[in-house]
mmCIF file of C-alpha atoms in Angstrom:
data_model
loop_
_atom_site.group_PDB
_atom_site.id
_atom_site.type_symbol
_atom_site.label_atom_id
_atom_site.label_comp_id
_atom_site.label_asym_id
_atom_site.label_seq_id
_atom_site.Cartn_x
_atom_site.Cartn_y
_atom_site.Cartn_z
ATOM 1 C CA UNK A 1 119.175 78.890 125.417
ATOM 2 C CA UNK A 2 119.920 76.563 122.597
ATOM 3 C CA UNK A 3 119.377 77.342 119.355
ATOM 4 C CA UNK A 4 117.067 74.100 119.002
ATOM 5 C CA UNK A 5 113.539 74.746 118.563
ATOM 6 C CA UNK A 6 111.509 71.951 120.153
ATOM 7 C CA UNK A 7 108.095 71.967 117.929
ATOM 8 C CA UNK A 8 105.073 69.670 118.424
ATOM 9 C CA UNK A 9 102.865 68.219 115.799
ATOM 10 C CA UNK A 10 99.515 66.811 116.686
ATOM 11 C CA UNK A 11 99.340 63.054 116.284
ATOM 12 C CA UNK A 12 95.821 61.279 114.963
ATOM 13 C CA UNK A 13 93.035 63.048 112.853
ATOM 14 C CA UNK A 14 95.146 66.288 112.039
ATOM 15 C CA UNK A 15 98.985 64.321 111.731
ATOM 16 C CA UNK A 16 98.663 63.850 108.121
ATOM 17 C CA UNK A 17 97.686 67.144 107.269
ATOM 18 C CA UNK A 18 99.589 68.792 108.942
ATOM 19 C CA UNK A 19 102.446 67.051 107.557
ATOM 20 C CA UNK A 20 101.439 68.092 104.086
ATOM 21 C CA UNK A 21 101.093 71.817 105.330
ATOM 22 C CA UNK A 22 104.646 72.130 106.538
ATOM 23 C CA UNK A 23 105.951 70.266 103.418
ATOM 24 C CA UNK A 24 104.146 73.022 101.434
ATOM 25 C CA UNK A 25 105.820 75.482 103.545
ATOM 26 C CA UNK A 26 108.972 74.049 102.504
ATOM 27 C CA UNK A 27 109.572 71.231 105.621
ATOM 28 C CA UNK A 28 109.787 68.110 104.699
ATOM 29 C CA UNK A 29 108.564 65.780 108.045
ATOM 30 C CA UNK A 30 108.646 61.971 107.882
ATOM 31 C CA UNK A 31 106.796 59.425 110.480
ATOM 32 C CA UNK A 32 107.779 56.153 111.405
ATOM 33 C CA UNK A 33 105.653 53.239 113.413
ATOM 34 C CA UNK A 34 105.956 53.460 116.582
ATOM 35 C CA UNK A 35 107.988 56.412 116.836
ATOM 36 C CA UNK A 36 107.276 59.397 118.495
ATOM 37 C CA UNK A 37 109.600 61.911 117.119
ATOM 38 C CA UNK A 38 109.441 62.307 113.658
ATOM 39 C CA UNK A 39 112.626 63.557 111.480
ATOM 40 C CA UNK A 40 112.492 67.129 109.407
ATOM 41 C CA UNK A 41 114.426 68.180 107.229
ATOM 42 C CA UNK A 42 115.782 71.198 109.418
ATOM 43 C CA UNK A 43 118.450 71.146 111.828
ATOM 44 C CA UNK A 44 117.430 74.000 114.063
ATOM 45 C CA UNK A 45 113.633 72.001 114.836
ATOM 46 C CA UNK A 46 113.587 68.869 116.898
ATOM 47 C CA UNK A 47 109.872 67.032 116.062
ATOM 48 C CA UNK A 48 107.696 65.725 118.491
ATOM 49 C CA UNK A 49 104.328 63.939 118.234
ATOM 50 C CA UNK A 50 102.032 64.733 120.832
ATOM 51 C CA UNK A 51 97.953 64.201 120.947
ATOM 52 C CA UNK A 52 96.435 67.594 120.411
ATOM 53 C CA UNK A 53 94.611 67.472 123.708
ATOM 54 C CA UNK A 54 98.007 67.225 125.634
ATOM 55 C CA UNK A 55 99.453 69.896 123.449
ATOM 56 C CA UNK A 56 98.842 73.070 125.310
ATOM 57 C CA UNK A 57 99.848 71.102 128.684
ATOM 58 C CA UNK A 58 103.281 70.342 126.886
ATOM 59 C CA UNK A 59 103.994 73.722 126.192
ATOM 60 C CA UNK A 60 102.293 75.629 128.913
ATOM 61 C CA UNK A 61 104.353 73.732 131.181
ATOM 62 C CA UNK A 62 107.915 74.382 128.664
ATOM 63 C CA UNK A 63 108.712 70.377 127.559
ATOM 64 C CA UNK A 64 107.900 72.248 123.646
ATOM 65 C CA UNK A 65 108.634 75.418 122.643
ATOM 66 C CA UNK A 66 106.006 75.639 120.236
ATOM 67 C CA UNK A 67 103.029 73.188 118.751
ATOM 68 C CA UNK A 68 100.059 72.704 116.938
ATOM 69 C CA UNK A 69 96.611 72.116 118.276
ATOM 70 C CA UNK A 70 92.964 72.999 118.204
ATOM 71 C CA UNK A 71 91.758 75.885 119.978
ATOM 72 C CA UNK A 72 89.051 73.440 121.727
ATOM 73 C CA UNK A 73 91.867 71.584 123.735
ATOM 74 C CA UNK A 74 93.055 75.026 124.893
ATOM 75 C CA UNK A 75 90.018 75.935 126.285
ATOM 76 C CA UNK A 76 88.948 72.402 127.460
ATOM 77 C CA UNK A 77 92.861 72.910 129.272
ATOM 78 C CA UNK A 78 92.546 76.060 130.365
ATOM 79 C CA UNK A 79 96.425 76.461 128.700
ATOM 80 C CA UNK A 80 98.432 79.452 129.091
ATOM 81 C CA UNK A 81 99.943 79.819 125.858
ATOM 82 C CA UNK A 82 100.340 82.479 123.220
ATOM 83 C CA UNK A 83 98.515 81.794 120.186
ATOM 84 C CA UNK A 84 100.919 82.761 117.292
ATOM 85 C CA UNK A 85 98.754 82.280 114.216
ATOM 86 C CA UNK A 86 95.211 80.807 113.373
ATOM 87 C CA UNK A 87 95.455 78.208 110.914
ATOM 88 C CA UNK A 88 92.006 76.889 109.584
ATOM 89 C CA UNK A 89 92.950 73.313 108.336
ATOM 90 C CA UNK A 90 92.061 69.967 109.184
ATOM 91 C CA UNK A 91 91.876 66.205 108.629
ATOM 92 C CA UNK A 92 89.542 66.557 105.118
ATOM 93 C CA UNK A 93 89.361 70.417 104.582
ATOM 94 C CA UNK A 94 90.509 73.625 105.237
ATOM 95 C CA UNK A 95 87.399 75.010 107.234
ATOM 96 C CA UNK A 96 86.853 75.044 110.797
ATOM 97 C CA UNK A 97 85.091 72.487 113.119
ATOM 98 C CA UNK A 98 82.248 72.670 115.512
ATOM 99 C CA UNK A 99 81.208 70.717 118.218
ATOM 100 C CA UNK A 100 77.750 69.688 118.422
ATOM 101 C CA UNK A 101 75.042 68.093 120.480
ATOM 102 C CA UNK A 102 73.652 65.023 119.218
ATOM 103 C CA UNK A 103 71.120 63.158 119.740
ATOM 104 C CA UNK A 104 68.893 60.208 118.223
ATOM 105 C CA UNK A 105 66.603 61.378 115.794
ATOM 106 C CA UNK A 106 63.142 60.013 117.429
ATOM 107 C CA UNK A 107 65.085 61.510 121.171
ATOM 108 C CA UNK A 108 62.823 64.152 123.091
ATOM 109 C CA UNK A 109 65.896 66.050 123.945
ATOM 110 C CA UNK A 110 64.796 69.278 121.314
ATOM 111 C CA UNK A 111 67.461 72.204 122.734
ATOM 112 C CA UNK A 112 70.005 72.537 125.362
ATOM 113 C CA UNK A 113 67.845 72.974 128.153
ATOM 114 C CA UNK A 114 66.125 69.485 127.476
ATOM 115 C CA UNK A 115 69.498 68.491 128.969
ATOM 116 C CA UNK A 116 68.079 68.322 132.670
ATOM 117 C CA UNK A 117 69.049 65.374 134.547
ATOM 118 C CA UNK A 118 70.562 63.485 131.178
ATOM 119 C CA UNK A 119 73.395 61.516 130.534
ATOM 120 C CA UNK A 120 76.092 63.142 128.127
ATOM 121 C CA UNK A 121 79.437 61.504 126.328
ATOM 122 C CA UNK A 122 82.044 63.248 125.486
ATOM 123 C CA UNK A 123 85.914 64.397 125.024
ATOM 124 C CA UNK A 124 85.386 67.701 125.606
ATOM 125 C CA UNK A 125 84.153 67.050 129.321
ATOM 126 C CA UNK A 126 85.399 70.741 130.651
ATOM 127 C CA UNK A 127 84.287 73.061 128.406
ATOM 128 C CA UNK A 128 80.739 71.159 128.292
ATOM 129 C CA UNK A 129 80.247 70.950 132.386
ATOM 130 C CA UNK A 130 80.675 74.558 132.218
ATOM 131 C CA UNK A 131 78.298 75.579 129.445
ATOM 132 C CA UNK A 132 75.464 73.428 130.591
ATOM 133 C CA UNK A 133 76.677 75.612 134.533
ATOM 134 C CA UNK A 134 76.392 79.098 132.421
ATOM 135 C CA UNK A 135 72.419 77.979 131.832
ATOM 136 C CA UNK A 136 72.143 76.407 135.307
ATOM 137 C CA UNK A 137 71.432 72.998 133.238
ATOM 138 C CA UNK A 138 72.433 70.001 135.980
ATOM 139 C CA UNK A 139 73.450 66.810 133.599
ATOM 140 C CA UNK A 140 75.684 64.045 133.902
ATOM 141 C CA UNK A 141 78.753 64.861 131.651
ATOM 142 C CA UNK A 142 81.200 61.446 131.178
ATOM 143 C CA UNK A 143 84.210 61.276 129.731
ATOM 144 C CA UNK A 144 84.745 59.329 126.306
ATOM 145 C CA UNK A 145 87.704 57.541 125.057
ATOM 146 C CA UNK A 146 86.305 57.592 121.530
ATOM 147 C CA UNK A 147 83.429 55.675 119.399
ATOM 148 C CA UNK A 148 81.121 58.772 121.223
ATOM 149 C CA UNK A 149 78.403 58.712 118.598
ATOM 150 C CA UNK A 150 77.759 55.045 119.322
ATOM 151 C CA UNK A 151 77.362 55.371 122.912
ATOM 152 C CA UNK A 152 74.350 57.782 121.960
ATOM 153 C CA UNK A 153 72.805 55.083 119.473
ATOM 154 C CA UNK A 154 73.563 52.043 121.381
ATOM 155 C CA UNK A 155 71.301 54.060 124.531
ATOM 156 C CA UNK A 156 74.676 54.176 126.661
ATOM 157 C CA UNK A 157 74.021 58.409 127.256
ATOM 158 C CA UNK A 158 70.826 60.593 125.984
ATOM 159 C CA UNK A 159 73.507 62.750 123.656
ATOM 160 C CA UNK A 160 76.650 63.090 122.951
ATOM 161 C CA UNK A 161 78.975 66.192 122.369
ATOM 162 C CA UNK A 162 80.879 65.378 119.132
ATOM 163 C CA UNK A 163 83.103 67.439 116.944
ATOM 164 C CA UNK A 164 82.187 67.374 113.170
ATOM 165 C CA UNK A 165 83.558 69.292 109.771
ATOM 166 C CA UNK A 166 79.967 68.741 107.797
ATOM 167 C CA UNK A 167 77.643 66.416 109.916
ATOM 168 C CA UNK A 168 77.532 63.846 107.331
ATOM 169 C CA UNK A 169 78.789 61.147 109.610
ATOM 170 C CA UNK A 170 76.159 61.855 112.463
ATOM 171 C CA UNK A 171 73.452 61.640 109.671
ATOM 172 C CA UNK A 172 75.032 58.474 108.621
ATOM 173 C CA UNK A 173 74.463 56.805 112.556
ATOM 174 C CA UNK A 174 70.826 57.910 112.422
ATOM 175 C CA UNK A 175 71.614 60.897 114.681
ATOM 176 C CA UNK A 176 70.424 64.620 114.840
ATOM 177 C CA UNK A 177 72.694 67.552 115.794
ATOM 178 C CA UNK A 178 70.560 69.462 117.982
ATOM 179 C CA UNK A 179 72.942 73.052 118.454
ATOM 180 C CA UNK A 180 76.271 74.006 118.075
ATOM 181 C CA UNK A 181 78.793 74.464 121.365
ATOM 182 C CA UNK A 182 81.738 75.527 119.752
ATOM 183 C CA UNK A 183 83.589 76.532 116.427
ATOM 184 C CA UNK A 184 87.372 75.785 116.410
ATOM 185 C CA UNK A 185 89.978 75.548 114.563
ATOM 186 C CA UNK A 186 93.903 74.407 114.113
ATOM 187 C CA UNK A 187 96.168 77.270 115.875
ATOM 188 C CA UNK A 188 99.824 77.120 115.883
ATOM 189 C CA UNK A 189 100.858 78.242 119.771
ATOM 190 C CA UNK A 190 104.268 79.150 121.466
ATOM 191 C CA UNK A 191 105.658 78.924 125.326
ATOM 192 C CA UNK A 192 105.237 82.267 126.582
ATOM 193 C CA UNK A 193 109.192 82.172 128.361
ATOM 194 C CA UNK A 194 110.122 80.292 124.641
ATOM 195 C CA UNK A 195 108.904 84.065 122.704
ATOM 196 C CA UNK A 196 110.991 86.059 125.324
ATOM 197 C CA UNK A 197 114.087 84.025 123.510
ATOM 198 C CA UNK A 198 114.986 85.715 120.518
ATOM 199 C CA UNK A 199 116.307 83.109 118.441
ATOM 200 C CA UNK A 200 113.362 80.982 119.450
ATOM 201 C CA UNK A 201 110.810 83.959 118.598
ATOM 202 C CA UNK A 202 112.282 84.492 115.204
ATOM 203 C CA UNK A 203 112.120 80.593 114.492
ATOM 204 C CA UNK A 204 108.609 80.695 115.603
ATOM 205 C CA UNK A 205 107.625 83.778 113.480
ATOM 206 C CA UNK A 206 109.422 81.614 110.254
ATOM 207 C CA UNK A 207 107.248 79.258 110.992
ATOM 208 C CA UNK A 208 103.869 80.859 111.620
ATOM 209 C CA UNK A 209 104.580 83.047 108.485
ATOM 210 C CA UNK A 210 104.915 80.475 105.796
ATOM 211 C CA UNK A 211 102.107 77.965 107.470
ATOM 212 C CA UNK A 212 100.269 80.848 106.688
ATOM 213 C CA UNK A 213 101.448 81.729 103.493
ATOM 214 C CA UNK A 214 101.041 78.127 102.297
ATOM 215 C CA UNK A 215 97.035 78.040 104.020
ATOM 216 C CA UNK A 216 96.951 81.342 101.548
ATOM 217 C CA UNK A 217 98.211 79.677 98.411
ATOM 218 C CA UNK A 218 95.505 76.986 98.846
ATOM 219 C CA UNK A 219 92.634 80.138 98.701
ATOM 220 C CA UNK A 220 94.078 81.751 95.426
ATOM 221 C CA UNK A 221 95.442 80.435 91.977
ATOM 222 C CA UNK A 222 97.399 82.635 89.287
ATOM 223 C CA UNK A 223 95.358 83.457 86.238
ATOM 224 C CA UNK A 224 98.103 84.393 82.808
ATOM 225 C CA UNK A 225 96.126 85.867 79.297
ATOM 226 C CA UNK A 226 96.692 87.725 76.342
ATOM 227 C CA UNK A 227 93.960 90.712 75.598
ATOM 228 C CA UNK A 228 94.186 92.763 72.705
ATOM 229 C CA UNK A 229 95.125 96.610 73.350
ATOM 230 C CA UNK A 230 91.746 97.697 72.180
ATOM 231 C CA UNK A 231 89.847 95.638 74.614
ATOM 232 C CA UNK A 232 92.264 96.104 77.804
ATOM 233 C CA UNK A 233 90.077 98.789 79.764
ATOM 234 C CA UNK A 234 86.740 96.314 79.549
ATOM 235 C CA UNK A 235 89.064 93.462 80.564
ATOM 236 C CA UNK A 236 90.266 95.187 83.795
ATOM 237 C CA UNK A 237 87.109 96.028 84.984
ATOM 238 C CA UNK A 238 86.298 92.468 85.307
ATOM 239 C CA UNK A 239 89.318 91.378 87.092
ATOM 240 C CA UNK A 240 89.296 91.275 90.225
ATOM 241 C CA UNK A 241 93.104 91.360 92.139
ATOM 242 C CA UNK A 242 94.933 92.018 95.246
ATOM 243 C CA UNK A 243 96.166 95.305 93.873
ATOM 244 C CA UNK A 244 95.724 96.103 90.165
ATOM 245 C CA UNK A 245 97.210 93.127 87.050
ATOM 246 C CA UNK A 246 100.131 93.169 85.839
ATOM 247 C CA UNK A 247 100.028 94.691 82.260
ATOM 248 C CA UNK A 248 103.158 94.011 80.020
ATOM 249 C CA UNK A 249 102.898 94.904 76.114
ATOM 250 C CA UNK A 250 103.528 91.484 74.049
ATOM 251 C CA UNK A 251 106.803 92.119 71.329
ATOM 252 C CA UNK A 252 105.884 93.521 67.843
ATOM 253 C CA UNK A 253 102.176 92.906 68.512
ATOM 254 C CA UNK A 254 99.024 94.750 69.608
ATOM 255 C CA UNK A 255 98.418 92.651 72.355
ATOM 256 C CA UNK A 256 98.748 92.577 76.060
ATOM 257 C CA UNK A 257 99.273 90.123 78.278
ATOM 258 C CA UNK A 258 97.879 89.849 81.784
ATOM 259 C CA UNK A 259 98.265 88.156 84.935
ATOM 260 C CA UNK A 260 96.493 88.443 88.543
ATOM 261 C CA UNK A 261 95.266 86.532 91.439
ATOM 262 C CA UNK A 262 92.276 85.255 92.092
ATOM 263 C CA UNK A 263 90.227 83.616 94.092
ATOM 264 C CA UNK A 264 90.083 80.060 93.748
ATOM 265 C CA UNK A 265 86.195 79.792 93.962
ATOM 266 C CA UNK A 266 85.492 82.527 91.501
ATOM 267 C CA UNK A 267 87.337 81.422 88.855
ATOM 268 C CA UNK A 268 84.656 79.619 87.411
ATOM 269 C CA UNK A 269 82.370 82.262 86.953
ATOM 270 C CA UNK A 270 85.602 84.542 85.899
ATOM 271 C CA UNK A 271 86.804 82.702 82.975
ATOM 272 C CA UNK A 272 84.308 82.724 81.040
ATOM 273 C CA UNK A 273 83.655 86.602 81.534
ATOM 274 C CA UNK A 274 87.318 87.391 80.727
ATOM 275 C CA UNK A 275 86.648 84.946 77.665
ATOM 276 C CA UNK A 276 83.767 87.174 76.418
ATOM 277 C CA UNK A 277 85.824 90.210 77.285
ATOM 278 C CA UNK A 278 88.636 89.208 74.417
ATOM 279 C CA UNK A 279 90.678 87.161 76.669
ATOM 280 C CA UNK A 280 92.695 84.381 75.157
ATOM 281 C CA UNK A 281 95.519 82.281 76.085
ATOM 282 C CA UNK A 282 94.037 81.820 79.617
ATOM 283 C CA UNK A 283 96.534 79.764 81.865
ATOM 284 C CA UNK A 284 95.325 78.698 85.499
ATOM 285 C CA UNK A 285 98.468 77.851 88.062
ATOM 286 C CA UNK A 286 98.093 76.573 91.724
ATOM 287 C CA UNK A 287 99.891 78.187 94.241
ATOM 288 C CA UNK A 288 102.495 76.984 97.154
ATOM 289 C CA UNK A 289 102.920 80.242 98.841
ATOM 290 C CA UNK A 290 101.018 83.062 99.278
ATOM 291 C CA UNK A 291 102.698 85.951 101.394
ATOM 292 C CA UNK A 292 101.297 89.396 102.322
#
């Protein structure tokens, strides 16, 4: 095989960011109009764009070696690909997704099973034809080719089954999510025959390794202080860390100074308790990488 890894990145909602993921992994990927195969700044990866819901088809079937997607298209495609590494990022944050049944808010449809003999819109026409099956729920499921929410307002289907990071935009249309269907989330995913090659596996795991790494970095920052020597034990024992902080003695002085990782989310309630503690000097850095 040739040492040419062919890699897919989604194009629409998750194309930017996942762009900025792989240029904080240290690939640089540019975009032009109109043109389906974007440049990166590494010779051994030819770039594709390809919508995430054709992804695992692409790569099942060996046209990529490799690719990003949500796990939701896999399971709406029934794919048979190896999932490499979970990566929970998307669009606007770095959670995961759900999808949800909506409704109006004045509808009568108050659960799942309110479903019988209703009209549904939706992407995600698979996976939903078999969950309503599971409860022996018969419904009309029809595809969508977008604008789903609006089909639900304008009285086009009864509810919809949308995909949403914090339900703010459903509010926003005067709708009501009803239940969640699914949690997903971004996954990087290989060929199966691609991971038997093991130039191609290696340039996979590179890959998967720093995405995550980078996803990591995002999560934690670098706190750097100076404690005095006489107040070091009190200090510790409010820092939290991966392992134990690193503890060098300051030249010609009775000081210390300190550094650790931290969650990014705690550090407000953490700086001020290392403050009280004798800490001062307190530095906060953002991370690119974080590797474990």
């Amino acid at each position: 095989m040739s040492n040419i890894l062919k890699l897919g990145i989604p194009k629409g909602s998750l194309e930017d960011a996942t762009k900025a993921l792989f240029a904080q992994a240290g690939w640089s990927i540019n975009t032009r109009s109109r043109n389906y195969f974007p440049s990166i700044d590494d010779p051994e990866i030819n770039c594709s764009l390809v919508r995430s819901q054709e992804m695992g088809y692409y790569i099942t079937n060996g046209v990529l070696d490799a690719g990003l997607t949500g796990q939701d298209w896999l399971v709406e495609t029934n794919s048979e690909v190896a999932v490499v590494a979970d990566l929970v990022y998307s669009k606007a944050s770095d959670q995961k997704c759900r999808w949800v049944l909506v409704v109006k808010n004045n509808s009568e449809i108050k659960s799942v099973e309110d479903l019988e003999g209703k009209r549904i819109a939706t992407e995600l026409v698979n996976f939903t034809k078999q969950y309503l099956e599971h409860r022996n729920i018969s419904a009309i499921v029809e595809f969508s080719w977008g604008a789903t929410e609006a089909k639900v307002v304008e009285g086009l289907a009864d509810a919809a089954v949308e995909i949403t990071e914090t339900g703010s935009t459903i509010k926003a249309h005067g709708l009501r999510i009803v239940c969640d269907l699914l949690e997903t989330h971004t996954v990087f995913v290989a060929n199966k025959t691609a991971l038997q090659d093991s130039w191609k596996k290696q340039k996979i795991e590179q890959i998967a390794l720093l995405l995550k790494s980078a996803l990591m970095g995002r999560e934690k920052v670098l706190l750097k202080m100076n404690v005095p020597n006489s107040r070091i034990d009190e200090l510790v024992k409010q820092l939290p860390s991966l392992h134990a902080p690193t503890i060098n003695q300051l030249y010609g002085d009775d000081w210390l100074a300190v550094e650790t990782v931290v969650s990014k989310k705690e550090v407000r309630k953490i700086i001020p308790t290392l403050k009280a503690a004798g800490a001062e000097g307190i530095l906060e850095f953002e991370l690119r990488k974080m590797v474990l």
